[in-house]
Every structure is written in structure tokens, then in C-alpha cells.
Coordinates of C-alpha atoms in Angstrom, one line a residue:
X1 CA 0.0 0.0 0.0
X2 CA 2.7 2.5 0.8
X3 CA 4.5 1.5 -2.3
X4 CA 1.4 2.1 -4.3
X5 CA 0.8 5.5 -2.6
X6 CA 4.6 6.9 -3.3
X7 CA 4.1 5.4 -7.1
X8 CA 1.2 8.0 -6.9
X9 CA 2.9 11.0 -5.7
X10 CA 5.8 10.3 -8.1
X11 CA 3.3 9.9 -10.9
X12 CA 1.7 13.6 -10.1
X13 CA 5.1 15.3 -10.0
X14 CA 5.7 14.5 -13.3
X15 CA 2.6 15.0 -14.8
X16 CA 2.3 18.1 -13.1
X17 CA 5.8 18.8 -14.8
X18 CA 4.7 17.8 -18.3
X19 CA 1.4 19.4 -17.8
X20 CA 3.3 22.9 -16.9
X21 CA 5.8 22.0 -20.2
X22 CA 2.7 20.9 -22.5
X23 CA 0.7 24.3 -21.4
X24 CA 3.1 26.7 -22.5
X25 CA 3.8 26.5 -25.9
X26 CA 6.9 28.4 -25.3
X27 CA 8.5 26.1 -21.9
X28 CA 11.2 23.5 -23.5
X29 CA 10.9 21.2 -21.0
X30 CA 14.6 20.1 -21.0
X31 CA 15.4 23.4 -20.4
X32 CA 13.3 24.0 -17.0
X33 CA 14.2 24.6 -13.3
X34 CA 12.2 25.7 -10.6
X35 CA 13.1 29.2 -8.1
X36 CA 11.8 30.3 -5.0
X37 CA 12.0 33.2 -3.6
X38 CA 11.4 34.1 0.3
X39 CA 9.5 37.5 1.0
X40 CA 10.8 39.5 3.7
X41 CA 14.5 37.1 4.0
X42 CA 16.0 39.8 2.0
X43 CA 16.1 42.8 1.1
X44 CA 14.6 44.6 -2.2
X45 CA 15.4 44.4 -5.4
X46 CA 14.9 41.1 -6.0
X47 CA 16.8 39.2 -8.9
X48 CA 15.7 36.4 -11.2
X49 CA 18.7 35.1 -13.5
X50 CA 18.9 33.4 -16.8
X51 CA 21.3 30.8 -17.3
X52 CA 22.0 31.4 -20.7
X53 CA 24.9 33.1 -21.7
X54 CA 24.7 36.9 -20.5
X55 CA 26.7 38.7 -23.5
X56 CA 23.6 37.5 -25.5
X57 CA 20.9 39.6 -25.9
X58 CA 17.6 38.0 -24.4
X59 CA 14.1 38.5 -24.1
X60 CA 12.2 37.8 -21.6
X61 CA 8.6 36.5 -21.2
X62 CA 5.9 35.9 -18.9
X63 CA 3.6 32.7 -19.0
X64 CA 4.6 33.1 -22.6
X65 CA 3.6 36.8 -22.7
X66 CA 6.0 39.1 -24.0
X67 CA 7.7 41.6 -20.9
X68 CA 8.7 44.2 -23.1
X69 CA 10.2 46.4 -19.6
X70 CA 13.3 43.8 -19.4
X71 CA 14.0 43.6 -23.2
X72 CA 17.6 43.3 -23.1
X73 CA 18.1 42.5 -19.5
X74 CA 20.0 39.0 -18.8
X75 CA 18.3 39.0 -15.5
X76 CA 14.2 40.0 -14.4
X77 CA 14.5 42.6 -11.1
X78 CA 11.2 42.7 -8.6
X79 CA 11.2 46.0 -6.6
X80 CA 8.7 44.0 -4.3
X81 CA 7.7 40.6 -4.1
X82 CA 3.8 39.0 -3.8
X83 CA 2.0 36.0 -4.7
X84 CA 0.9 37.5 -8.3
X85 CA 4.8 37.5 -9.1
X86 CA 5.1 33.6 -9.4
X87 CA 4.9 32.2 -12.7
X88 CA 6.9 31.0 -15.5
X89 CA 9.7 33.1 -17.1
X90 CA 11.3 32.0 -20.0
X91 CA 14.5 33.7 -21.6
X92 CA 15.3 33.6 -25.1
X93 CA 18.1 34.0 -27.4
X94 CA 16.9 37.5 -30.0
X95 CA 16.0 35.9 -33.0
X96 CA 16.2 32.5 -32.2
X97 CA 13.4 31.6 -30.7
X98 CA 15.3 27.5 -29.9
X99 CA 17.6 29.1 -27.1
X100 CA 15.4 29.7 -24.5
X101 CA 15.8 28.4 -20.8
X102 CA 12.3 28.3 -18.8
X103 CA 12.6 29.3 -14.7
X104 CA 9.3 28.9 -12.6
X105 CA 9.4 31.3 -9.7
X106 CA 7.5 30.3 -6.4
X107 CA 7.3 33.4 -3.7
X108 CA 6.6 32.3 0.1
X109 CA 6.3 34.0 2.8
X110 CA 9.5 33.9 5.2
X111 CA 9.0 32.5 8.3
X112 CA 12.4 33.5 9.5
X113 CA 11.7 37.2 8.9
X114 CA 8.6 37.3 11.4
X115 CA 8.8 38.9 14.5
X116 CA 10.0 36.9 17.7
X117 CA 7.6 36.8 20.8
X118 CA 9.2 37.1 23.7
X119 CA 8.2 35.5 26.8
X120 CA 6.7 36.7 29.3
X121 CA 6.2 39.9 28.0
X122 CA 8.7 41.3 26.3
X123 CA 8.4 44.5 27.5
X124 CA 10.7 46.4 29.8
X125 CA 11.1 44.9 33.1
X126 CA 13.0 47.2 36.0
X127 CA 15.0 45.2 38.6
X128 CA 16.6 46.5 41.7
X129 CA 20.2 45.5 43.0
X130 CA 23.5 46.3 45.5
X131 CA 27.1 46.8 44.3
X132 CA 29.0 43.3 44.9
X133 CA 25.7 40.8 44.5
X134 CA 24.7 39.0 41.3
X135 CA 21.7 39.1 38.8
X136 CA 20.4 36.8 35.9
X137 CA 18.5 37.8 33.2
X138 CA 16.4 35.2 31.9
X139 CA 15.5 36.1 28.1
X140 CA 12.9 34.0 26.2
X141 CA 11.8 33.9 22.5
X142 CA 9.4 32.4 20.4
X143 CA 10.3 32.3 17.0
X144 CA 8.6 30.8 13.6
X145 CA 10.9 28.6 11.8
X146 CA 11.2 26.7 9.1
X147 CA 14.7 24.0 8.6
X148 CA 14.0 24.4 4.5
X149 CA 14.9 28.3 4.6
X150 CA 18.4 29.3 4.4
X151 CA 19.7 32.6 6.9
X152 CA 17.4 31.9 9.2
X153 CA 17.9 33.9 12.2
X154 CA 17.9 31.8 15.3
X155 CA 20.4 33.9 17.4
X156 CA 20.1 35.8 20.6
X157 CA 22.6 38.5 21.3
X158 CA 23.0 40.6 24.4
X159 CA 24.2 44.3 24.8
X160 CA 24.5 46.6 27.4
X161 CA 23.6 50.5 26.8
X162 CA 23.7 49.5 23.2
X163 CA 27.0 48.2 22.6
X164 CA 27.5 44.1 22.7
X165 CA 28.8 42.3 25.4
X166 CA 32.4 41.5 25.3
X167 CA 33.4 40.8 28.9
X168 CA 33.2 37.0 29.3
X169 CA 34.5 37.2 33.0
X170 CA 31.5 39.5 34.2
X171 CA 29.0 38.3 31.9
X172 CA 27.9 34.9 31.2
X173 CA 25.9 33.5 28.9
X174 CA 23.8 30.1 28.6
X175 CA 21.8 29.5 25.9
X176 CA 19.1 26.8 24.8
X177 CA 16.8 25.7 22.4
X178 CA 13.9 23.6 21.6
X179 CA 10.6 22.8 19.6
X180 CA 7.5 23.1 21.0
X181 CA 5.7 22.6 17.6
X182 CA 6.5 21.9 14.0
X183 CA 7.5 25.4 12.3
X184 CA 8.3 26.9 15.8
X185 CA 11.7 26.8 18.0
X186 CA 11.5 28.5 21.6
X187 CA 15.1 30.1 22.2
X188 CA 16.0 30.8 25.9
X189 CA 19.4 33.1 27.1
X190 CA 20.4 33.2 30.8
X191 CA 22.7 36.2 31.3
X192 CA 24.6 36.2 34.5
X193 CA 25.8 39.6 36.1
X194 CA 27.9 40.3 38.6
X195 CA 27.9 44.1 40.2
X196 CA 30.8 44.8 41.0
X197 CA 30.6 48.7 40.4
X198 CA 28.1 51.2 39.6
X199 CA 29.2 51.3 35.6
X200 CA 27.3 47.7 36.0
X201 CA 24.2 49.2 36.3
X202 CA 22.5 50.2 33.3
X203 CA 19.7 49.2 30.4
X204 CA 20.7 45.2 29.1
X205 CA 18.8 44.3 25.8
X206 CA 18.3 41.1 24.4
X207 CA 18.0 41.0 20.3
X208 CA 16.8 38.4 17.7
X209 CA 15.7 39.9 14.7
X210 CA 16.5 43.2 15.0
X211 CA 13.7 43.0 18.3
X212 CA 14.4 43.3 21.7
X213 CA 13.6 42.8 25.4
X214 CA 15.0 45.2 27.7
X215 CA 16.0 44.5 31.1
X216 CA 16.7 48.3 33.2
X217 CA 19.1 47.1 36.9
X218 CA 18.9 50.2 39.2
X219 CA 21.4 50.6 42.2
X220 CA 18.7 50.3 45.5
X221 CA 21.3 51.9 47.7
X222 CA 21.3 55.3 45.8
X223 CA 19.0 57.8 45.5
X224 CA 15.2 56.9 44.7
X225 CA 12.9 59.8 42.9
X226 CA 9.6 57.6 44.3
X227 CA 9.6 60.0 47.3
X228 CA 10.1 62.6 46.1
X229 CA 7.2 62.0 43.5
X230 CA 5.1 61.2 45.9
X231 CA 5.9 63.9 48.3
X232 CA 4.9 65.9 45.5
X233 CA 1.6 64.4 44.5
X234 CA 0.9 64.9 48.5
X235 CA 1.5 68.0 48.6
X236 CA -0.3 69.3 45.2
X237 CA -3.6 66.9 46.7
X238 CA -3.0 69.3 50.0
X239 CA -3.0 72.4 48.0
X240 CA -5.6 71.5 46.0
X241 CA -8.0 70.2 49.0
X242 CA -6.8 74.1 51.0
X243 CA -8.0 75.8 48.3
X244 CA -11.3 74.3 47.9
X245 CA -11.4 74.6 51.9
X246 CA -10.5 78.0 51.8
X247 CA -12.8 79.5 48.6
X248 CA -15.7 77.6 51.1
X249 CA -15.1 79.0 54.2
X250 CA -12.5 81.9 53.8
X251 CA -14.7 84.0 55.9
X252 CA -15.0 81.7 58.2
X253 CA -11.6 81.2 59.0
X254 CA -10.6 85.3 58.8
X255 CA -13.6 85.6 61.5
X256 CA -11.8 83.0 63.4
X257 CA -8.3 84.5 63.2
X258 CA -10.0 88.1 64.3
X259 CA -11.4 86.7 66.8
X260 CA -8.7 84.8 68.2
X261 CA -5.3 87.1 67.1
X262 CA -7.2 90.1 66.2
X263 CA -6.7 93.4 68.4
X264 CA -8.8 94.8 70.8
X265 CA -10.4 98.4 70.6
X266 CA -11.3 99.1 73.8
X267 CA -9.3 101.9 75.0
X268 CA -10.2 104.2 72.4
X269 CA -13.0 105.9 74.7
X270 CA -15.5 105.1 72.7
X271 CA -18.9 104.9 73.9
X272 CA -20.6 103.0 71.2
X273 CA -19.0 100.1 68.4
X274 CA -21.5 101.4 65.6
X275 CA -23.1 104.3 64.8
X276 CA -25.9 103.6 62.1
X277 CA -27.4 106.3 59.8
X278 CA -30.5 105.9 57.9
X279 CA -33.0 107.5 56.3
X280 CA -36.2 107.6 58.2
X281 CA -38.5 105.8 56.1
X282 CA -40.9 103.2 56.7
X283 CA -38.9 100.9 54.8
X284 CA -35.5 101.7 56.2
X285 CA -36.5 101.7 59.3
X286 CA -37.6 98.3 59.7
X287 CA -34.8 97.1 57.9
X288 CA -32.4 99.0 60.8
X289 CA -34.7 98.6 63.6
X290 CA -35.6 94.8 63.3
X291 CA -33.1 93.5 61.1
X292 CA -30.1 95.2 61.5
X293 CA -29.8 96.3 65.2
X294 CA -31.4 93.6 66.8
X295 CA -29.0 91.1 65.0
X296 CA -25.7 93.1 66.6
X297 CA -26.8 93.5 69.8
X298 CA -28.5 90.4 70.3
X299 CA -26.0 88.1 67.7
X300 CA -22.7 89.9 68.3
X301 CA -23.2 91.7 71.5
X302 CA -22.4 94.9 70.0
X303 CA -23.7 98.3 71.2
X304 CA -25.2 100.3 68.7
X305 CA -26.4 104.0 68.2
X306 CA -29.2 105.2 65.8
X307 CA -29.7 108.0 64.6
X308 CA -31.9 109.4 61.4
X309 CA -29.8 112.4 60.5
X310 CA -28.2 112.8 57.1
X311 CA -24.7 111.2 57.2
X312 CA -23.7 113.0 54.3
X313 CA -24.0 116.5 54.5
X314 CA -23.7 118.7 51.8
X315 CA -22.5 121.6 53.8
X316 CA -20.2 120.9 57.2
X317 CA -21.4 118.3 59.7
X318 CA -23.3 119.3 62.4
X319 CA -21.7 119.4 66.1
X320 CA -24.1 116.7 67.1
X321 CA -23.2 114.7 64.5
X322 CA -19.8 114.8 64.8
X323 CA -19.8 114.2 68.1
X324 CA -22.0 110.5 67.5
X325 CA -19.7 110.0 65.2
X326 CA -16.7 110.3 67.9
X327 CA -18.3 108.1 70.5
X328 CA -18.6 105.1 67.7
X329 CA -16.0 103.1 66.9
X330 CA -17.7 102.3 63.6
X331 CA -19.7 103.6 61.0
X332 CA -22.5 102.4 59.1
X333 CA -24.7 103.8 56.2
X334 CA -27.9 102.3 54.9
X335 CA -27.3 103.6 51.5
X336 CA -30.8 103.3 50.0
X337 CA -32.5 104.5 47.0
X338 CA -34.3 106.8 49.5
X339 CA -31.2 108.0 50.9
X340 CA -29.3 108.6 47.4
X341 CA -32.4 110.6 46.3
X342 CA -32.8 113.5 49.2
X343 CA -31.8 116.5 46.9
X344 CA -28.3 117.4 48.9
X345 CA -27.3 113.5 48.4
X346 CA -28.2 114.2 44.0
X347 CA -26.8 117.3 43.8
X348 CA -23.7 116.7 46.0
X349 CA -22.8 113.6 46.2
X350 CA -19.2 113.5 45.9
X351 CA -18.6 116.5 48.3
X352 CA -20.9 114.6 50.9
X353 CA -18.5 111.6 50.3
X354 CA -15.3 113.2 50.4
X355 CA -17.0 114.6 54.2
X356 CA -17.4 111.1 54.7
X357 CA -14.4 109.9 54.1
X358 CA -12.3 112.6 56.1
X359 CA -14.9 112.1 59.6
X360 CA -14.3 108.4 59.4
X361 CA -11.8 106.1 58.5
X362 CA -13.5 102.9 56.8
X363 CA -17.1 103.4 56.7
X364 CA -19.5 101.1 56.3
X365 CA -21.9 101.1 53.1
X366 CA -25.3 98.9 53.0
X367 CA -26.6 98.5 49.7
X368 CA -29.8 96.7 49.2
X369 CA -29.7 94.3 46.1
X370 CA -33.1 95.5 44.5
X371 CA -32.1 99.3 44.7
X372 CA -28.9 98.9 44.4
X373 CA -29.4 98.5 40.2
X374 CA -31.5 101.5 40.1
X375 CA -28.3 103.8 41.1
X376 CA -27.1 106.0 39.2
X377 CA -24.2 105.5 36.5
X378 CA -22.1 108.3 38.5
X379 CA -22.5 107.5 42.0
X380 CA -21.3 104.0 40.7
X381 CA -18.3 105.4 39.3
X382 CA -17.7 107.5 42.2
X383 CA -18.1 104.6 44.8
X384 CA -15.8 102.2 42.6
X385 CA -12.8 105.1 42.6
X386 CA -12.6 105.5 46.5
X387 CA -13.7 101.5 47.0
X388 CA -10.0 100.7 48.6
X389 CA -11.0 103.0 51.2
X390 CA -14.9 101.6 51.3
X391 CA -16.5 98.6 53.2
X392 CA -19.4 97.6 50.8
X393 CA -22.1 95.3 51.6
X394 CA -24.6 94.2 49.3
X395 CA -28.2 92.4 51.3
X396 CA -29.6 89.9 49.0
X397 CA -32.5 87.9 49.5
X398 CA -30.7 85.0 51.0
X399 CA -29.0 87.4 53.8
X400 CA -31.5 86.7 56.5
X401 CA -29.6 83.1 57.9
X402 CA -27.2 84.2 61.0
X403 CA -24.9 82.0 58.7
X404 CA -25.0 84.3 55.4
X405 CA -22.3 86.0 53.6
X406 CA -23.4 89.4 54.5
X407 CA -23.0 89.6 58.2
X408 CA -20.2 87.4 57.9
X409 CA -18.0 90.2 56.2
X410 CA -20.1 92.3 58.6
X411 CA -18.6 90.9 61.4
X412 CA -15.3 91.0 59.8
X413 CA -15.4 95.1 59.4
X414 CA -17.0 95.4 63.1
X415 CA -14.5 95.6 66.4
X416 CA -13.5 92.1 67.6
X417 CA -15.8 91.4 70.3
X418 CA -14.6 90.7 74.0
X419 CA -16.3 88.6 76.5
X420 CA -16.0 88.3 80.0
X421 CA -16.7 85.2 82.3
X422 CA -15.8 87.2 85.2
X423 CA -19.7 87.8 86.9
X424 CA -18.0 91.0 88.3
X425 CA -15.8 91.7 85.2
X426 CA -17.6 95.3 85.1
X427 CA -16.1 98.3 82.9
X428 CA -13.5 96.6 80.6
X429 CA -11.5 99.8 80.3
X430 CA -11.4 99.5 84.8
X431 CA -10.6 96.3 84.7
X432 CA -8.1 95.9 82.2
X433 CA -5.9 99.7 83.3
X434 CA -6.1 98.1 87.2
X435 CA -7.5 101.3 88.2
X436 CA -7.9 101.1 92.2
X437 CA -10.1 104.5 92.3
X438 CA -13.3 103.9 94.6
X439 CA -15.8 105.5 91.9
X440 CA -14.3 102.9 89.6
X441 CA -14.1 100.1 91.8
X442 CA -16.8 97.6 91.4
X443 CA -15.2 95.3 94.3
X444 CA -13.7 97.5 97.2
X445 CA -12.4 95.5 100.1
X446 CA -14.4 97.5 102.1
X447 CA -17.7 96.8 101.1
X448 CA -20.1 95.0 103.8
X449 CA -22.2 92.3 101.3
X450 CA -24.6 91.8 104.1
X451 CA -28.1 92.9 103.2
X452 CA -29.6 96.0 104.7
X453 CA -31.5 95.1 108.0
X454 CA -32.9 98.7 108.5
X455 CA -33.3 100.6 105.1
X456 CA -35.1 103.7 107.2
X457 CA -32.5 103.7 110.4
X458 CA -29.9 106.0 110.7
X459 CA -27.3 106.7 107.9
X460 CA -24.4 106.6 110.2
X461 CA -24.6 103.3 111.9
X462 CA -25.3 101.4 108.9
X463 CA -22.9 100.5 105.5
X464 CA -24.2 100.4 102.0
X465 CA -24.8 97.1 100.4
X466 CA -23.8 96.0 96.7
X467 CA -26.0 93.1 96.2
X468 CA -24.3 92.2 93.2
X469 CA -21.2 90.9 94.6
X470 CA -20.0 87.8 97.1
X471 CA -18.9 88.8 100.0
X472 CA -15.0 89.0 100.4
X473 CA -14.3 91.9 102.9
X474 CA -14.7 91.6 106.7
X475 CA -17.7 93.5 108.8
X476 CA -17.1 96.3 110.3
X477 CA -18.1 96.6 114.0
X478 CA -21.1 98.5 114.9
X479 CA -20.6 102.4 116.1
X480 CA -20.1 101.9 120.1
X481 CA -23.0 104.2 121.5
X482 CA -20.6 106.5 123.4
X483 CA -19.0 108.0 120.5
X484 CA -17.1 111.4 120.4
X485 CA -18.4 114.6 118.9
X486 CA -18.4 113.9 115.3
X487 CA -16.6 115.8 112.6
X488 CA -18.7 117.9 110.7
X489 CA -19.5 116.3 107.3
X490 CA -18.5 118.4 103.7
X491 CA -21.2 116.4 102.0
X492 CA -25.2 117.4 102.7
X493 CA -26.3 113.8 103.7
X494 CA -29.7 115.5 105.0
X495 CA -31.6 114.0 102.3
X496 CA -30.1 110.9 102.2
X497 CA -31.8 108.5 105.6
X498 CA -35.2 108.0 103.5
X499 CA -33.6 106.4 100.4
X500 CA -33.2 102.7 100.3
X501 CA -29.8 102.1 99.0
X502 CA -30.2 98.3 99.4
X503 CA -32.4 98.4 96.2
X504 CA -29.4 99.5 94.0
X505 CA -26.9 97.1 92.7
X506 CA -24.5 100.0 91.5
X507 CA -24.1 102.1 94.1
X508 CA -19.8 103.0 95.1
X509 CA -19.7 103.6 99.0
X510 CA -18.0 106.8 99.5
X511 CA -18.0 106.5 103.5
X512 CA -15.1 105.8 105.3
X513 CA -14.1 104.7 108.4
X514 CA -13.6 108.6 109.4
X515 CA -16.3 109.6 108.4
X516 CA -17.7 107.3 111.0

């Protein structure tokens, strides 16, 4: 059976042979050979030679069809090579069409020019090492092959930085190779290292047809860039998360630092921390007197003066006003439609400014948002020139939360505010200077805290009583009732035995013992 079945094969060679010489009128089939040519094993142009003598001058034809581009030419040149190239091509002798010589050309596909694949990845792979240890560098490749071709590529080469390994006594090589498959061969390179200096170090390739897998060795004990990266992508995630935090609640933290590190302006002698003008209006004054004041005295604890006077006179303030205006640490203006319209605020409003500005140093401007668009074009322009030296607050409709923007920057242009856990703290400006003065005193050592027994009794044998405070000064001993002619007294106390000084939790004693 075998026998029969190589008879067969043999038998369908060669009539496929003199089929191919039958076919083409122009094939002399004792003047036949076959070619093949691999694409991609060499490099363009390719060649097809005619054994005939080359001083002659040939022709050339394709499947018996005349090539009229290589007339002349004792050989057929391919700038490329594909599958509609193969064929038979027949030389011949010019003008004697018996010397001719027949070559069929078969084009595959190299197998030995296609890419390795390396194994596992082939990609760059980063190892870390010391100076005086040793590495290996395992390299393995895939590669199609196939034993018929001729050049085929089957060799791994290492290099270091680009230039080839030369050093045998620091490098070392070991190198294998097997088939998996039939048209496939598995290549594998060990590369053994030893570090013996930091020139070691440094980007190894392995190479097979003009492809490579790189292998970077870094030194471990020198210095890293990870954390210093990453230090830096902390800190830009900080910045970035403080400025969100801070374009959210920069008001909040500025009232904070005020309140904490800001300074105090209580020794100023002022009376009052805001003196509020307004026009008196129905609508103006609601907004002050319910709104406005209530939220500063009751919110911030701030004392507050009114007054419905024009703030910005066209002529020279009045002595009452400047003098409200001295006993106010602040000032604010309820800069209304109704109180740019008064006829000396429209026809003088830039004079009644510049008063402004020259009475106080920062004043305080309280636009509502509604009337605020029906001002004028040059009170605008004037208010924008001197706004460095302007505090200007718009109230909007969403103003009326404790929590809003408005009396947040309120707050921020009013006085820090002070408080006292003291229940005696009194006078701030007392307490803070020390002053030991009786009519400033709130908590004289000589004070009896005992309550008043006998409000209608006689002035001389009794003390005056500050309810307010805990007793922390001894009693004094009642008057003996043999006394010596008193002193005469400079004070007129005639009037004083019928009042009921135990009532009064302000009252200063001003008797002494002498006077006793």
C-alpha cells in the first residue's frame, strides 16, 4: 500500500511537470528549473537570473507573454515581491526563438523574517540591586521557523547600553533551544551579572531579529525619585483640598483668626461700636430697627447707636453729629434708594462723600440688592474710585440666615468682640488699666455684702450694700453708742436716711471709716 501510494505521488510530479511544459507552448521542458523566492528574507530588489549566456541579448517573457520592460536585460529585477509574481519566465536567445531556458518562480512567505515573541512579556522589566551581588537575566523567545529556509535567524545576542557584550568574565551566557511545535523553536538566554561597580548598572537588551527585550538594573542603595514624587503628588492633593477649603469657608476662618489674634479696641473711649445712619422711612427703618440692630446686639453683642440724620451732608457736619460720630468706633450707612435721592445726596454727592471719608476712616456702606441696580451711573463710578477705602455690603435675598455672607463680612469690618466670664468683670476699660479708684471700683475690700436690715434707720450706723457681689471683705463693727463729737461732714447727707440704698446694685460707697 505504501509503495502504491509513493508510485502515486511520483506519478503527479511528473505529470504536473509535463502538464506545466505541455501548457506553454513556449517552456522546453529540458530546459526547465524551478526558483523560490522568500519575501521579507532579503532585502529589495529582488533578482531572477537566466542561465543562458549573458553577452547574448535575451528576451524575456511571462507565461509566454512578452515583458517588453526587461527587453535586453539577462536577468528580471522585482522592486517588491507577492503572490501574483510567481509564474513561469522564460528567456530567449533574440531571433532564435530554440535558445530559451524556462525558470518557474515560487514566492513564500518567510517564516524567518517574522517577529519573535518574547516570553513573558517582552516588554521592559525594572530590577533593583546592590554593588558586589549578582543578577540573571532570563531572556525568552518564540520564534517561527522553518529548517528548508536558508539565513534563518535563530540567534540571541546581548548588549549593554547598546554596545554588545564582550566581557566574558563579568557576563555569562547560557543558551538553549527547543521545539515546542512543528514550524516553531523557543530560544531561551540566561545572562549572569555580577555588580561589582556602579558602571554595572545600566539598560541590558536582548535581540533576535532586529527585536528586543530590555531588562533596566537600578542601584537600590542610591537615591530613589519615588519619594520625592510622591511627596509631590501629597503635597499638590493638600494644596488642591486648602484651596477648595478656603474659597468655602475663607470668611470663616478670617472671622476666626479676628477673633482669636485680632486686636482689641477698647481703649479708644468710645462709647458705642456702631453708629448707624438711615433714612427715616418706613422701609428703612424696619430694615435698621428689626433686622439690622437687633441682630448686633442680640447676635454679636455689640452696642449700637441710631440716629436718622443725614450722614452725608452737603454743607459741614453738624456738632451733634460729629460728636455721634466720635463716640462710635464704627460707622455704618444704609445707602438706600431713598437715601441717594434726598436732593443734597443728588446734587452733592461726591462732596458729601469726600466729608465722609475725612470724619471716618472705613465706613461702612449697606446696599440693598433690588435698589442697588437703580443707582445711578455716576454715584457708581464714584463709589468704585474710592472703593480701597470703602467697606461695601450688598443684602440679598438670601442674607437673612445668621450663617450668610453678609454679616459674615459684617462681622469682619466690626470691632473684635470681648467677653467676659468674670460675673464681676464690670467696665472693661477698669478692669483691664487696674485702676484702684473707689468710683471705679466695682469690688472695694471695704464693702459689707450683708443685706440691709434697717433701710429707714440712721445713715451713720449702717454701711451700703452691693447686692451684686459675694462677700470677700470683713464687717465692720457696729458704732459703740458712746462716741465722740463727730466731725462735721462736707457732703449734705440730709436728704439721704429715707432712700433705700439696698435696692441699687450699682451704688460705690464713698464712706469711710472717718467719716464714722
Amino acid at each position: 500500500m505504501a509503495v502504491i501510494l509513493v508510485a502515486f505521488i511520483l506519478a503527479c510530479l511528473e505529470w504536473d511537470k509535463t502538464f506545466l511544459a505541455t501548457a506553454q507552448t513556449c517552456v522546453d521542458e529540458s530546459r526547465f528549473k524551478e526558483q523560490v523566492l522568500y519575501v521579507g528574507q532579503q532585502g529589495p530588489p529582488y533578482q531572477l537570473n537566466c542561465p543562458l549566456e549573458p553577452q547574448l541579448t535575451l528576451t524575456w517573457q511571462k507565461d509566454c507573454q512578452q515583458l517588453l520592460t526587461q527587453e535586453g536585460k539577462a536577468y528580471v529585477e522585482f522592486a517588491s515581491l507577492s503572490s501574483e509574481d510567481q509564474g513561469n519566465y522564460t528567456c530567449m536567445q533574440q531571433g532564435n526563438s530554440t535558445a530559451s531556458f524556462t525558470v518557474r518562480l515560487i514566492v513564500k512567505e518567510s517564516q524567518c523574517s517574522k517577529a519573535p515573541d518574547f516570553k513573558p512579556d517582552g516588554g521592559l522589566t525594572r530590577l533593583w540591586s546592590n554593588v558586589g551581588s549578582t543578577e540573571i537575566l532570563n531572556c525568552t523567545a518564540l520564534l517561527l521557523w522553518d529548517p528548508g529556509e536558508e539565513h534563518c535567524d535563530t540567534t540571541l545576542q546581548w548588549s549593554k547600553d547598546g554596545q554588545p557584550l564582550t566581557n566574558h568574565t563579568l557576563y555569562m551566557q547560557n543558551i538553549s533551544s527547543w521545539s515546542p511545535v512543528a514550524g516553531q523553536l523557543m530560544v531561551n538566554s540566561l545572562l549572569v551579572i555580577t555588580l561589582r561597580e556602579l558602571d554595572d548598572f545600566g539598560l541590558y537588551s536582548c535581540t533576535v531579529r532586529n527585536i528586543s527585550s530590555d531588562f533596566s538594573l537600578h542601584n537600590s542603595s542610591g537615591p530613589s525619585h519615588t519619594g520625592a514624587v510622591i511627596a509631590a503628588i501629597v503635597l499638590l492633593l493638600f494644596l488642591t483640598v486648602a484651596a477648595v477649603v478656603y474659597s468655602r469657608c475663607h470668611l470663616n476662618i478670617k472671622l476666626w483668626y479676628r477673633n482669636s489674634y485680632g486686636d482689641y479696641e477698647l481703649n479708644d473711649g468710645k462709647l458705642y461700636d456702631a453708629y448707624i445712619s438711615y433714612v427715616n422711612n418706613d422701609h428703612d427703618r424696619k430694615f435698621v430697627n428689626f433686622i439690622l440692630k437687633p441682630h448686633l446686639e442680640n447676635k454679636n453683642a455689640y452696642k449700637v447707636h441710631l440716629n436718622d440724620n443725614d450722614i452725608l451732608p452737603g454743607s459741614e457736619p453738624s456738632a451733634e453729629l460729629l460728636m455721634n460720630m466720635s463716640r462710635s468706633r464704627r460707622l455704618i450707612v444704609v445707602l438706600s434708594y431713598a437715601y441717594l435721592e434726598q436732593d443734597w445726596c443728588s446734587n452733592n454727592f461726591r462732596q458729601g462723600l469726600l466729608h465722609l471719608l475725612e470724619l471716618c476712616q472705613r465706613p461702612i456702606l449697606i446696599m440693598l440688592e433690588g435698589q442697588s441696580k437703580r443707582m445711578r451711573p455716576e454715584i457708581k463710578q464714584l463709589l468704585s474710585e474710592h472703593l480701597h477705602r470703602l467697606t461695601i455690603l450688598t443684602w440679598r435675598h438670601n442674607s437673612v440666615t445668621p450663617s450668610s455672607v453678609f454679616w459674615k463680612e459684617l462681622s469682619l469690618a466690626m470691632p473684635r468682640r470681648v467677653f467676659f466670664h468674670s460675673e464681676s468683670a464690670g467696665d472693661p476699660q477698669t478692669v483691664l488699666q487696674d485702676d484702684k479708684d473707689p468710683m471705679l471700683t466695682l469690688d472695694p475690700d471695704y464693702l459689707d455684702c450683708r443685706s440691709d436690715t434697717d433701710p429707714a434707720g440712721d445713715l451713720g450706723l449702717r454701711l451700703p450694700v452691693h447686692k451684686a457681689l459675694a462677700c470677700k471683705a470683713p464687717v465692720l463693727p457696729v458704732a459703740p453708742i458712746t462716741v465722740a463729737e463727730p466731725k462735721p461732714s462736707d457732703i449734705d447727707v440730709s436728704d439721704l436716711g429715707s432712700r433705700n440704698y439696698g435696692a441699687r446694685s450699682d451704688f460705690y460707697c464713698l464712706v469711710t471709716e472717718e467719716d464714722l
